Amino acid sequence: MDRRHFLRVGGAFSALGVGAPLALQLAAAGSAAGQSAPDYKALVCVFLFGGNDAHNMVLATDNDSWTRYFNARNTGTDPIALLPVGTAPTPVGQTNPVTGRVSDLGSPEAWGGVLPITPRTAQTVPPGTNASSRTFALHPFMGSLQTLFGQNRLAVLANVGPLIQPTTKAQYQARSVALPTSLFSHNDQQSTWQALSAEGAQSGWGGRFADLMAGMNGQNTLFTAISTSGNAVFLSGQSVVQYQLSTGSQPAVVVSGAQGSTLFGSSLGPSRVRDLITETNLTNNFAADYASVVTRSLNASATINNAFTQSAVTGVATAPAYTNPLTARVETNTLALQLQTVARMIAAAPSLGVRRQVFFVSLGGWDTHDFQNATQPNLLAKVAHALSYFDGALSNLGGLDRRNQVTTFTASDFGRTFNTNGDGTDHAWGSHHFIMGGAVNGGDMYGQYPTLGADVAGFNNPDGVGGAQIPTTSVDQYGATLGRWFGVSDSDVDLIFPRARNFPSKYLGFV
């Protein structure tokens, strides 16, 4: 750790009082980490704000599971059930032979069947599933992810969510085990996924990773935790300050007049403005602290914007045009733009002397209580488009293939109900997620894909309560597995994810 970072860590931790032992252990671990592992690694969290309905993203297609899925979702004023593998798209205006409904661009009839994937390891058939084996598929608009799965660079983590310990349906109903607080609440569950506790948490597990690894980044510790999606508790650490970037050609915000060669025709103008706004010889403590922050921001923005003029950075491929599959119109894919900025930052890492980075990007709009057919398919298509672009961009950054050094993973508030409310789905619990990268043991499904059913027509779903799936894998296990790959030691994993030890397998093996 460089001297300034060490002092900042010490200052931050000294204010923690009774929390200091944990903090000091992390600080010591960060110092040790800074002396080893000269390679580069990055974690990229793709957060889907609003709660993605993963039941229409990763589907079980064995006959028993599919029958329950289709019966539960092919109802209501605007049925959200997708069509089976091998179903050809029905031309707009014609009647679909499976559903008997007239096709339009905004209906599943026009999209064709779900896309089959074959995990390398057969999934265990859980109780209540009357099938000899299980088969799976992705949403019809995620063809590029079907390809990445087949190339073993994409994995699926099934039925993951916040848990204190393994929880059965009977235990949940009897409240006989500890449960996460404020389940089904957007703000609280976003915080729980990012920081392992409800709204009000001060630091996230990505920020805690950054605390440990910042010492590996020399003088540029400020570029350890980076968000292109505003302030995120996921990246808040005890000592690390998350750095926020835009998706423009100059991603670091500049102060008008203070950064440039001239101001009002004067070459001295910019330096005079900088002197005024960074003056730290002030008697007002708040003003002095503010000036210190502004100074740091000015220096960092100049460093970043200069780094982004290098050929290795300017040569990062841009995402191909994105076409909304529901409207057939070209539109902006903001997630792809964010991942382009991340790719450029990774390309700039060697010149910045940065060896460990944690990124946060996001896409909103997933709260599909209503009009799910008009919203979610386009969002899923954007995720597939953006991840496929990012994988390709990382394959040639400044002439180097960086895919083995970058692991990208999705997260969201929660899953959604298996049953439909008529034209959408409601807040639930367990969900399915993607992990992508060259180091990922891809082409496989991890965790236990649940028994499906909506507790209707006499079927008592052993994994579900009120339409929600009880997770069989915890967020702590998810994060612990990612942290171990990132270079976090087993002992520090236990500090950051103490509940992971409550489960049979702390590490899930997907990377």
Protein backbone atom coordinates (compact mmCIF):
# COMPACT_ATOMS: atom_id res chain seq x y z
CA MET A 1 0.00 0.00 0.00
CA ASP A 2 1.30 3.47 -0.80
CA ARG A 3 1.80 5.82 2.17
CA ARG A 4 -1.22 8.03 1.46
CA HIS A 5 -3.53 5.05 1.10
CA PHE A 6 -2.18 3.52 4.31
CA LEU A 7 -2.79 6.74 6.23
CA ARG A 8 -6.29 7.05 4.78
CA VAL A 9 -7.03 3.44 5.79
CA GLY A 10 -5.71 4.07 9.27
CA GLY A 11 -7.71 7.27 9.65
CA ALA A 12 -10.90 5.67 8.45
CA PHE A 13 -10.51 2.61 10.64
CA SER A 14 -9.57 4.58 13.77
CA ALA A 15 -13.02 6.12 13.73
CA LEU A 16 -14.75 2.75 13.82
CA GLY A 17 -14.39 2.16 17.54
CA VAL A 18 -15.52 -1.34 18.41
CA GLY A 19 -15.49 -2.24 14.71
CA ALA A 20 -11.75 -1.70 14.45
CA PRO A 21 -10.57 -5.33 14.83
CA LEU A 22 -12.35 -6.39 11.61
CA ALA A 23 -11.24 -3.24 9.84
CA LEU A 24 -7.62 -3.65 10.91
CA GLN A 25 -7.62 -7.24 9.71
CA LEU A 26 -8.84 -6.06 6.32
CA ALA A 27 -6.21 -3.32 6.27
CA ALA A 28 -3.46 -5.78 7.07
CA ALA A 29 -4.74 -8.15 4.44
CA GLY A 30 -4.82 -5.34 1.90
CA SER A 31 -1.19 -4.55 2.66
CA ALA A 32 -0.23 -8.19 2.11
CA ALA A 33 -2.22 -8.39 -1.11
CA GLY A 34 -0.39 -5.36 -2.42
CA GLN A 35 2.90 -7.24 -2.31
CA SER A 36 1.82 -10.12 -4.55
CA ALA A 37 -0.12 -11.14 -7.67
CA PRO A 38 1.25 -8.80 -10.37
CA ASP A 39 -1.49 -9.79 -12.83
CA TYR A 40 -4.57 -7.73 -13.66
CA LYS A 41 -8.10 -8.74 -12.63
CA ALA A 42 -11.43 -6.97 -12.75
CA LEU A 43 -14.92 -7.74 -11.50
CA VAL A 44 -17.86 -6.13 -13.28
CA CYS A 45 -21.27 -6.11 -11.56
CA VAL A 46 -24.22 -5.65 -13.94
CA PHE A 47 -27.15 -4.65 -11.73
CA LEU A 48 -30.68 -4.96 -13.11
CA PHE A 49 -32.67 -2.43 -11.10
CA GLY A 50 -36.32 -3.27 -10.46
CA GLY A 51 -36.25 -7.06 -10.10
CA ASN A 52 -35.84 -9.15 -13.24
CA ASP A 53 -38.34 -11.92 -13.98
CA ALA A 54 -35.74 -14.65 -14.44
CA HIS A 55 -38.47 -17.25 -15.03
CA ASN A 56 -38.68 -15.85 -18.57
CA MET A 57 -34.89 -15.56 -18.90
CA VAL A 58 -33.68 -19.06 -17.95
CA LEU A 59 -36.37 -21.73 -18.31
CA ALA A 60 -36.70 -25.44 -17.53
CA THR A 61 -38.03 -27.18 -20.64
CA ASP A 62 -38.46 -30.81 -19.58
CA ASN A 63 -42.06 -31.79 -20.22
CA ASP A 64 -43.20 -31.68 -16.59
CA SER A 65 -41.62 -28.28 -15.81
CA TRP A 66 -42.73 -26.78 -19.12
CA THR A 67 -46.31 -27.88 -18.66
CA ARG A 68 -46.48 -26.17 -15.27
CA TYR A 69 -44.74 -23.08 -16.61
CA PHE A 70 -47.05 -22.74 -19.60
CA ASN A 71 -50.21 -23.40 -17.60
CA ALA A 72 -49.23 -20.80 -14.99
CA ARG A 73 -48.26 -18.06 -17.45
CA ASN A 74 -50.50 -18.59 -20.46
CA THR A 75 -53.35 -16.78 -18.71
CA GLY A 76 -54.63 -13.25 -18.13
CA THR A 77 -55.32 -10.25 -20.33
CA ASP A 78 -51.82 -10.38 -21.87
CA PRO A 79 -50.27 -13.83 -21.31
CA ILE A 80 -46.51 -13.80 -20.70
CA ALA A 81 -45.82 -17.50 -21.41
CA LEU A 82 -43.06 -17.98 -23.97
CA LEU A 83 -43.34 -20.67 -26.66
CA PRO A 84 -41.54 -24.03 -26.62
CA VAL A 85 -38.20 -24.86 -28.22
CA GLY A 86 -38.41 -25.17 -31.99
CA THR A 87 -41.52 -23.01 -32.43
CA ALA A 88 -41.19 -20.81 -35.50
CA PRO A 89 -42.12 -17.12 -35.17
CA THR A 90 -45.68 -16.46 -36.31
CA PRO A 91 -45.87 -13.61 -38.86
CA VAL A 92 -47.61 -10.51 -37.54
CA GLY A 93 -51.35 -10.70 -38.12
CA GLN A 94 -51.50 -14.48 -38.35
CA THR A 95 -52.82 -16.95 -35.75
CA ASN A 96 -50.32 -18.95 -33.73
CA PRO A 97 -51.16 -22.68 -33.69
CA VAL A 98 -49.92 -23.17 -30.10
CA THR A 99 -51.84 -20.36 -28.40
CA GLY A 100 -54.60 -19.63 -30.91
CA ARG A 101 -53.83 -15.91 -30.64
CA VAL A 102 -53.04 -13.44 -33.40
CA SER A 103 -49.37 -12.47 -33.51
CA ASP A 104 -47.99 -8.95 -33.17
CA LEU A 105 -44.45 -7.70 -32.51
CA GLY A 106 -45.24 -7.27 -28.82
CA SER A 107 -46.48 -10.83 -28.24
CA PRO A 108 -44.60 -14.10 -27.62
CA GLU A 109 -46.22 -15.55 -30.75
CA ALA A 110 -44.00 -13.32 -32.92
CA TRP A 111 -40.74 -14.12 -31.13
CA GLY A 112 -40.41 -17.85 -31.80
CA GLY A 113 -39.53 -20.54 -29.30
CA VAL A 114 -37.09 -20.38 -26.41
CA LEU A 115 -33.44 -21.16 -27.21
CA PRO A 116 -32.10 -24.50 -25.88
CA ILE A 117 -28.92 -24.70 -23.81
CA THR A 118 -27.32 -27.94 -22.60
CA PRO A 119 -25.38 -27.68 -19.34
CA ARG A 120 -22.26 -29.83 -19.26
CA THR A 121 -23.32 -31.23 -15.88
CA ALA A 122 -26.78 -32.76 -15.54
CA GLN A 123 -28.95 -30.98 -12.99
CA THR A 124 -30.27 -33.04 -10.12
CA VAL A 125 -34.00 -33.64 -10.44
CA PRO A 126 -35.49 -32.15 -7.26
CA PRO A 127 -38.50 -33.48 -5.33
CA GLY A 128 -41.82 -32.67 -6.97
CA THR A 129 -40.44 -32.66 -10.51
CA ASN A 130 -41.83 -35.65 -12.35
CA ALA A 131 -39.10 -35.90 -14.95
CA SER A 132 -36.23 -38.32 -15.42
CA SER A 133 -33.91 -35.44 -16.42
CA ARG A 134 -34.08 -31.68 -16.90
CA THR A 135 -33.50 -29.53 -19.97
CA PHE A 136 -33.16 -25.75 -20.22
CA ALA A 137 -33.43 -22.75 -22.52
CA LEU A 138 -32.97 -18.98 -22.72
CA HIS A 139 -35.37 -16.24 -23.82
CA PRO A 140 -35.76 -16.02 -27.64
CA PHE A 141 -33.99 -12.63 -27.72
CA MET A 142 -30.83 -13.89 -26.00
CA GLY A 143 -29.28 -15.74 -28.92
CA SER A 144 -25.86 -14.18 -28.40
CA LEU A 145 -25.79 -15.53 -24.82
CA GLN A 146 -26.83 -18.95 -26.08
CA THR A 147 -23.68 -18.76 -28.23
CA LEU A 148 -21.47 -17.69 -25.30
CA PHE A 149 -22.92 -20.51 -23.19
CA GLY A 150 -22.05 -22.98 -25.94
CA GLN A 151 -18.52 -21.54 -26.08
CA ASN A 152 -18.11 -22.15 -22.33
CA ARG A 153 -17.70 -18.45 -21.48
CA LEU A 154 -21.09 -18.03 -19.82
CA ALA A 155 -22.54 -19.86 -16.82
CA VAL A 156 -25.95 -19.78 -15.13
CA LEU A 157 -26.34 -19.60 -11.37
CA ALA A 158 -29.82 -20.89 -10.52
CA ASN A 159 -32.18 -19.75 -7.78
CA VAL A 160 -29.86 -17.44 -5.85
CA GLY A 161 -30.97 -14.82 -3.34
CA PRO A 162 -30.37 -13.42 0.16
CA LEU A 163 -30.31 -16.10 2.88
CA ILE A 164 -29.01 -16.34 6.43
CA GLN A 165 -28.82 -20.14 6.30
CA PRO A 166 -30.33 -22.94 4.20
CA THR A 167 -34.10 -22.54 4.41
CA THR A 168 -36.88 -24.96 3.56
CA LYS A 169 -40.48 -24.10 2.83
CA ALA A 170 -41.60 -25.52 6.18
CA GLN A 171 -38.96 -23.47 8.02
CA TYR A 172 -39.98 -20.33 6.19
CA GLN A 173 -43.66 -20.80 6.95
CA ALA A 174 -42.96 -21.58 10.62
CA ARG A 175 -40.40 -18.75 10.85
CA SER A 176 -38.17 -21.27 12.61
CA VAL A 177 -34.93 -19.97 11.04
CA ALA A 178 -33.47 -16.50 10.71
CA LEU A 179 -34.61 -14.75 7.52
CA PRO A 180 -33.26 -11.70 5.68
CA THR A 181 -35.00 -8.49 6.70
CA SER A 182 -37.45 -6.64 4.46
CA LEU A 183 -37.86 -9.30 1.80
CA PHE A 184 -39.69 -8.14 -1.37
CA SER A 185 -38.77 -4.44 -0.78
CA HIS A 186 -36.94 -2.80 -3.70
CA ASN A 187 -34.63 -0.50 -1.72
CA ASP A 188 -33.85 -3.01 0.99
CA GLN A 189 -33.19 -5.90 -1.35
CA GLN A 190 -31.04 -3.79 -3.66
CA SER A 191 -28.96 -2.94 -0.59
CA THR A 192 -28.96 -6.56 0.61
CA TRP A 193 -27.65 -7.79 -2.73
CA GLN A 194 -24.97 -5.10 -2.81
CA ALA A 195 -24.07 -4.78 0.87
CA LEU A 196 -25.52 -7.86 2.62
CA SER A 197 -27.86 -5.78 4.79
CA ALA A 198 -30.97 -3.67 4.29
CA GLU A 199 -31.18 -0.01 3.25
CA GLY A 200 -28.83 2.18 5.25
CA ALA A 201 -25.77 -0.04 4.82
CA GLN A 202 -22.54 1.96 4.64
CA SER A 203 -20.33 -0.37 2.63
CA GLY A 204 -20.77 -3.05 -0.01
CA TRP A 205 -18.87 -6.23 -0.71
CA GLY A 206 -17.39 -4.80 -3.90
CA GLY A 207 -16.00 -1.90 -1.86
CA ARG A 208 -14.61 -4.32 0.70
CA PHE A 209 -12.83 -6.18 -2.07
CA ALA A 210 -11.45 -2.83 -3.21
CA ASP A 211 -10.24 -2.02 0.33
CA LEU A 212 -8.18 -5.20 0.27
CA MET A 213 -6.77 -4.73 -3.21
CA ALA A 214 -6.25 -0.96 -3.48
CA GLY A 215 -2.63 -1.33 -2.37
CA MET A 216 -1.92 -3.11 -5.66
CA ASN A 217 -2.76 0.05 -7.60
CA GLY A 218 0.19 2.17 -6.50
CA GLN A 219 -0.50 5.90 -6.56
CA ASN A 220 -3.82 5.47 -8.35
CA THR A 221 -5.87 3.84 -5.61
CA LEU A 222 -8.74 6.16 -6.54
CA PHE A 223 -9.30 4.07 -9.68
CA THR A 224 -9.90 0.82 -7.78
CA ALA A 225 -13.71 1.03 -7.48
CA ILE A 226 -15.44 2.60 -10.48
CA SER A 227 -19.11 3.18 -11.27
CA THR A 228 -20.68 4.29 -14.53
CA SER A 229 -24.08 4.29 -12.82
CA GLY A 230 -23.82 6.94 -10.13
CA ASN A 231 -23.21 6.28 -6.47
CA ALA A 232 -23.58 2.58 -5.58
CA VAL A 233 -23.36 1.11 -2.08
CA PHE A 234 -21.83 -1.99 -3.71
CA LEU A 235 -18.59 -0.04 -4.27
CA SER A 236 -18.46 1.78 -0.92
CA GLY A 237 -15.56 0.61 1.20
CA GLN A 238 -14.10 1.57 4.55
CA SER A 239 -11.24 3.44 2.91
CA VAL A 240 -11.76 3.25 -0.85
CA VAL A 241 -13.74 6.06 -2.44
CA GLN A 242 -15.67 4.96 -5.52
CA TYR A 243 -14.88 6.94 -8.66
CA GLN A 244 -17.77 7.78 -10.97
CA LEU A 245 -17.35 7.97 -14.74
CA SER A 246 -19.63 9.03 -17.56
CA THR A 247 -19.93 7.29 -20.94
CA GLY A 248 -18.64 10.23 -22.99
CA SER A 249 -15.37 10.60 -24.85
CA GLN A 250 -14.05 12.36 -21.74
CA PRO A 251 -15.51 10.12 -19.02
CA ALA A 252 -14.22 12.13 -16.07
CA VAL A 253 -16.16 15.33 -15.35
CA VAL A 254 -14.13 18.48 -15.81
CA VAL A 255 -14.58 21.84 -14.12
CA SER A 256 -15.33 24.50 -16.71
CA GLY A 257 -12.58 27.08 -16.83
CA ALA A 258 -10.24 25.20 -14.50
CA GLN A 259 -9.10 22.60 -17.02
CA GLY A 260 -7.82 23.79 -20.35
CA SER A 261 -4.98 25.76 -21.87
CA THR A 262 -6.62 29.21 -21.78
CA LEU A 263 -9.52 31.05 -20.17
CA PHE A 264 -10.87 34.23 -21.75
CA GLY A 265 -7.72 34.29 -23.88
CA SER A 266 -5.37 34.10 -20.90
CA SER A 267 -2.98 31.22 -20.40
CA LEU A 268 -2.89 32.03 -16.67
CA GLY A 269 -6.68 31.92 -16.31
CA PRO A 270 -7.14 28.17 -15.72
CA SER A 271 -4.45 28.00 -13.02
CA ARG A 272 -5.99 31.01 -11.22
CA VAL A 273 -9.41 29.32 -11.21
CA ARG A 274 -7.88 26.11 -9.88
CA ASP A 275 -6.13 28.06 -7.11
CA LEU A 276 -9.40 29.64 -6.07
CA ILE A 277 -11.47 26.46 -5.89
CA THR A 278 -8.77 24.24 -4.36
CA GLU A 279 -7.57 26.62 -1.66
CA THR A 280 -7.06 24.51 1.47
CA ASN A 281 -5.59 27.20 3.74
CA LEU A 282 -9.04 27.88 5.15
CA THR A 283 -10.27 28.27 8.72
CA ASN A 284 -13.62 26.68 7.90
CA ASN A 285 -13.17 22.91 8.16
CA PHE A 286 -16.05 22.14 5.83
CA ALA A 287 -14.68 24.48 3.16
CA ALA A 288 -11.20 22.98 3.52
CA ASP A 289 -12.53 19.44 3.18
CA TYR A 290 -14.60 20.46 0.18
CA ALA A 291 -11.55 22.03 -1.45
CA SER A 292 -9.59 18.85 -0.81
CA VAL A 293 -12.25 16.76 -2.54
CA VAL A 294 -12.36 19.14 -5.50
CA THR A 295 -8.57 19.02 -5.78
CA ARG A 296 -8.65 15.24 -5.85
CA SER A 297 -11.38 15.31 -8.48
CA LEU A 298 -9.48 17.76 -10.68
CA ASN A 299 -6.30 15.73 -10.53
CA ALA A 300 -8.10 12.44 -11.14
CA SER A 301 -10.14 13.76 -14.06
CA ALA A 302 -7.01 15.04 -15.77
CA THR A 303 -5.32 11.66 -15.29
CA ILE A 304 -8.29 9.70 -16.61
CA ASN A 305 -9.02 11.94 -19.58
CA ASN A 306 -5.36 11.92 -20.60
CA ALA A 307 -5.26 8.12 -20.31
CA PHE A 308 -8.31 7.89 -22.55
CA THR A 309 -6.43 9.57 -25.41
CA GLN A 310 -4.06 6.60 -25.79
CA SER A 311 -4.37 4.46 -28.88
CA ALA A 312 -5.06 1.33 -26.81
CA VAL A 313 -8.08 3.11 -25.35
CA THR A 314 -9.35 4.98 -28.39
CA GLY A 315 -9.08 1.73 -30.34
CA VAL A 316 -11.63 -0.08 -28.16
CA ALA A 317 -14.38 -1.38 -30.41
CA THR A 318 -17.74 0.33 -30.21
CA ALA A 319 -20.93 -1.65 -29.74
CA PRO A 320 -22.84 -2.43 -32.93
CA ALA A 321 -26.13 -0.61 -33.40
CA TYR A 322 -28.92 -1.95 -31.23
CA THR A 323 -32.37 -2.62 -32.69
CA ASN A 324 -35.36 -2.92 -30.39
CA PRO A 325 -36.85 -6.31 -31.33
CA LEU A 326 -40.36 -5.16 -30.40
CA THR A 327 -40.41 -2.02 -32.53
CA ALA A 328 -37.70 -2.81 -35.11
CA ARG A 329 -36.25 0.65 -34.41
CA VAL A 330 -32.62 1.47 -33.69
CA GLU A 331 -32.16 2.88 -30.20
CA THR A 332 -29.43 3.51 -27.64
CA ASN A 333 -28.34 0.62 -25.44
CA THR A 334 -27.12 2.45 -22.34
CA LEU A 335 -25.74 -0.76 -20.84
CA ALA A 336 -23.49 -1.30 -23.87
CA LEU A 337 -22.26 2.30 -23.56
CA GLN A 338 -21.38 1.75 -19.90
CA LEU A 339 -19.52 -1.45 -20.70
CA GLN A 340 -17.62 0.36 -23.44
CA THR A 341 -16.38 2.83 -20.81
CA VAL A 342 -15.40 -0.13 -18.60
CA ALA A 343 -13.51 -1.70 -21.52
CA ARG A 344 -11.67 1.57 -22.14
CA MET A 345 -10.78 1.82 -18.47
CA ILE A 346 -9.40 -1.72 -18.54
CA ALA A 347 -7.37 -0.83 -21.65
CA ALA A 348 -5.96 2.17 -19.76
CA ALA A 349 -5.08 0.14 -16.66
CA PRO A 350 -1.45 -0.62 -17.64
CA SER A 351 -0.61 3.05 -18.14
CA LEU A 352 -2.32 3.93 -14.85
CA GLY A 353 -0.44 1.22 -12.97
CA VAL A 354 -3.73 -0.34 -11.88
CA ARG A 355 -3.92 -4.11 -11.28
CA ARG A 356 -7.22 -4.68 -9.44
CA GLN A 357 -10.52 -2.99 -10.25
CA VAL A 358 -14.18 -3.45 -9.34
CA PHE A 359 -16.81 -1.92 -11.66
CA PHE A 360 -20.52 -1.26 -11.30
CA VAL A 361 -22.86 -0.77 -14.28
CA SER A 362 -26.64 -1.00 -14.37
CA LEU A 363 -29.83 -1.10 -16.40
CA GLY A 364 -33.20 -0.07 -14.94
CA GLY A 365 -36.83 -0.71 -15.82
CA TRP A 366 -37.26 -4.30 -14.60
CA ASP A 367 -40.22 -3.72 -12.26
CA THR A 368 -42.72 -5.42 -14.56
CA HIS A 369 -45.93 -5.52 -12.57
CA ASP A 370 -47.73 -4.57 -15.80
CA PHE A 371 -47.10 -4.69 -19.54
CA GLN A 372 -44.27 -7.19 -19.13
CA ASN A 373 -44.46 -8.28 -22.79
CA ALA A 374 -43.89 -4.67 -23.84
CA THR A 375 -40.90 -4.13 -21.54
CA GLN A 376 -38.88 -7.15 -20.45
CA PRO A 377 -38.05 -8.67 -23.86
CA ASN A 378 -36.36 -5.45 -24.96
CA LEU A 379 -34.41 -5.29 -21.68
CA LEU A 380 -33.27 -8.90 -22.02
CA ALA A 381 -32.21 -8.22 -25.60
CA LYS A 382 -30.18 -5.21 -24.37
CA VAL A 383 -28.43 -7.38 -21.77
CA ALA A 384 -27.57 -9.99 -24.41
CA HIS A 385 -26.39 -7.32 -26.86
CA ALA A 386 -24.26 -5.54 -24.23
CA LEU A 387 -22.64 -8.68 -22.77
CA SER A 388 -21.86 -10.08 -26.20
CA TYR A 389 -20.30 -6.76 -27.22
CA PHE A 390 -18.24 -6.61 -24.00
CA ASP A 391 -16.95 -10.15 -24.50
CA GLY A 392 -15.85 -9.25 -28.01
CA ALA A 393 -14.27 -5.94 -26.97
CA LEU A 394 -12.23 -7.64 -24.24
CA SER A 395 -10.90 -10.14 -26.76
CA ASN A 396 -8.69 -7.44 -28.29
CA LEU A 397 -7.73 -4.54 -26.02
CA GLY A 398 -4.55 -3.00 -27.34
CA GLY A 399 -3.76 -6.27 -29.06
CA LEU A 400 -4.33 -8.36 -25.92
CA ASP A 401 -7.12 -10.80 -25.07
CA ARG A 402 -8.25 -9.70 -21.58
CA ARG A 403 -11.25 -12.01 -21.20
CA ASN A 404 -9.46 -14.34 -18.77
CA GLN A 405 -8.79 -11.36 -16.50
CA VAL A 406 -12.34 -9.98 -16.34
CA THR A 407 -15.36 -11.66 -14.75
CA THR A 408 -18.77 -10.10 -15.31
CA PHE A 409 -21.84 -11.09 -13.32
CA THR A 410 -25.46 -10.02 -13.05
CA ALA A 411 -27.50 -9.13 -9.96
CA SER A 412 -30.98 -7.73 -9.32
CA ASP A 413 -33.32 -6.74 -6.48
CA PHE A 414 -35.07 -10.11 -6.47
CA GLY A 415 -36.82 -12.57 -8.75
CA ARG A 416 -40.51 -12.33 -9.55
CA THR A 417 -43.53 -14.51 -8.97
CA PHE A 418 -43.83 -17.67 -11.03
CA ASN A 419 -47.52 -17.01 -11.57
CA THR A 420 -48.71 -14.01 -13.60
CA ASN A 421 -51.00 -11.27 -12.34
CA GLY A 422 -52.57 -10.99 -15.81
CA ASP A 423 -49.98 -9.01 -17.74
CA GLY A 424 -46.97 -8.99 -15.44
CA THR A 425 -45.38 -10.43 -12.32
CA ASP A 426 -44.89 -9.28 -8.75
CA HIS A 427 -42.05 -9.10 -6.23
CA ALA A 428 -40.57 -12.43 -5.20
CA TRP A 429 -37.24 -13.84 -3.94
CA GLY A 430 -34.93 -16.36 -5.64
CA SER A 431 -33.69 -15.64 -9.17
CA HIS A 432 -31.28 -16.86 -11.85
CA HIS A 433 -28.15 -14.98 -12.94
CA PHE A 434 -25.33 -15.02 -15.49
CA ILE A 435 -21.55 -15.08 -14.97
CA MET A 436 -19.37 -14.36 -18.01
CA GLY A 437 -15.63 -14.44 -18.67
CA GLY A 438 -12.69 -16.45 -19.90
CA ALA A 439 -11.98 -17.70 -16.36
CA VAL A 440 -15.58 -18.84 -15.92
CA ASN A 441 -16.29 -22.56 -15.99
CA GLY A 442 -18.98 -21.84 -18.52
CA GLY A 443 -21.44 -23.93 -20.44
CA ASP A 444 -22.86 -25.14 -17.16
CA MET A 445 -25.51 -24.40 -14.54
CA TYR A 446 -24.63 -24.01 -10.87
CA GLY A 447 -26.87 -24.23 -7.83
CA GLN A 448 -30.15 -26.11 -7.92
CA TYR A 449 -32.75 -25.12 -10.49
CA PRO A 450 -35.99 -25.28 -8.47
CA THR A 451 -39.16 -27.25 -8.81
CA LEU A 452 -41.65 -25.08 -10.69
CA GLY A 453 -45.30 -24.56 -9.91
CA ALA A 454 -47.68 -21.84 -8.86
CA ASP A 455 -49.40 -23.64 -5.96
CA VAL A 456 -52.49 -23.99 -8.11
CA ALA A 457 -54.65 -26.92 -9.23
CA GLY A 458 -53.67 -28.94 -6.18
CA PHE A 459 -49.90 -28.70 -6.80
CA ASN A 460 -48.00 -27.84 -3.63
CA ASN A 461 -44.70 -26.40 -4.85
CA PRO A 462 -41.99 -27.63 -2.42
CA ASP A 463 -39.70 -24.68 -3.33
CA GLY A 464 -42.27 -21.89 -3.53
CA VAL A 465 -44.30 -19.68 -1.22
CA GLY A 466 -46.95 -17.35 -2.62
CA GLY A 467 -45.49 -17.57 -6.11
CA ALA A 468 -41.93 -16.82 -4.92
CA GLN A 469 -39.06 -19.32 -5.07
CA ILE A 470 -37.11 -19.81 -1.85
CA PRO A 471 -33.44 -19.49 -2.87
CA THR A 472 -31.28 -22.59 -2.68
CA THR A 473 -28.04 -20.60 -3.09
CA SER A 474 -27.17 -17.47 -1.10
CA VAL A 475 -25.80 -14.12 -2.26
CA ASP A 476 -22.98 -14.73 0.25
CA GLN A 477 -21.90 -17.86 -1.64
CA TYR A 478 -22.14 -15.95 -4.93
CA GLY A 479 -19.93 -13.13 -3.65
CA ALA A 480 -17.51 -15.46 -1.86
CA THR A 481 -16.85 -17.39 -5.07
CA LEU A 482 -16.21 -14.18 -7.01
CA GLY A 483 -13.99 -12.81 -4.24
CA ARG A 484 -11.82 -15.90 -4.12
CA TRP A 485 -11.17 -15.61 -7.87
CA PHE A 486 -10.40 -11.91 -7.44
CA GLY A 487 -7.66 -12.76 -4.96
CA VAL A 488 -9.42 -12.42 -1.60
CA SER A 489 -8.03 -14.97 0.86
CA ASP A 490 -10.21 -17.59 2.54
CA SER A 491 -9.88 -15.82 5.89
CA ASP A 492 -10.93 -12.48 4.40
CA VAL A 493 -13.82 -14.13 2.58
CA ASP A 494 -14.98 -15.26 6.01
CA LEU A 495 -14.75 -11.67 7.29
CA ILE A 496 -16.75 -10.24 4.40
CA PHE A 497 -19.23 -13.12 4.01
CA PRO A 498 -19.52 -14.68 7.48
CA ARG A 499 -22.84 -16.36 6.58
CA ALA A 500 -21.31 -18.27 3.67
CA ARG A 501 -20.02 -20.80 6.22
CA ASN A 502 -23.63 -21.68 7.09
CA PHE A 503 -23.95 -23.49 3.76
CA PRO A 504 -22.56 -26.86 2.70
CA SER A 505 -20.37 -25.27 0.01
CA LYS A 506 -18.91 -21.82 0.60
CA TYR A 507 -17.53 -21.74 -2.96
CA LEU A 508 -19.69 -22.68 -5.93
CA GLY A 509 -17.03 -23.55 -8.52
CA PHE A 510 -18.32 -21.46 -11.41
CA VAL A 511 -15.02 -19.60 -11.78
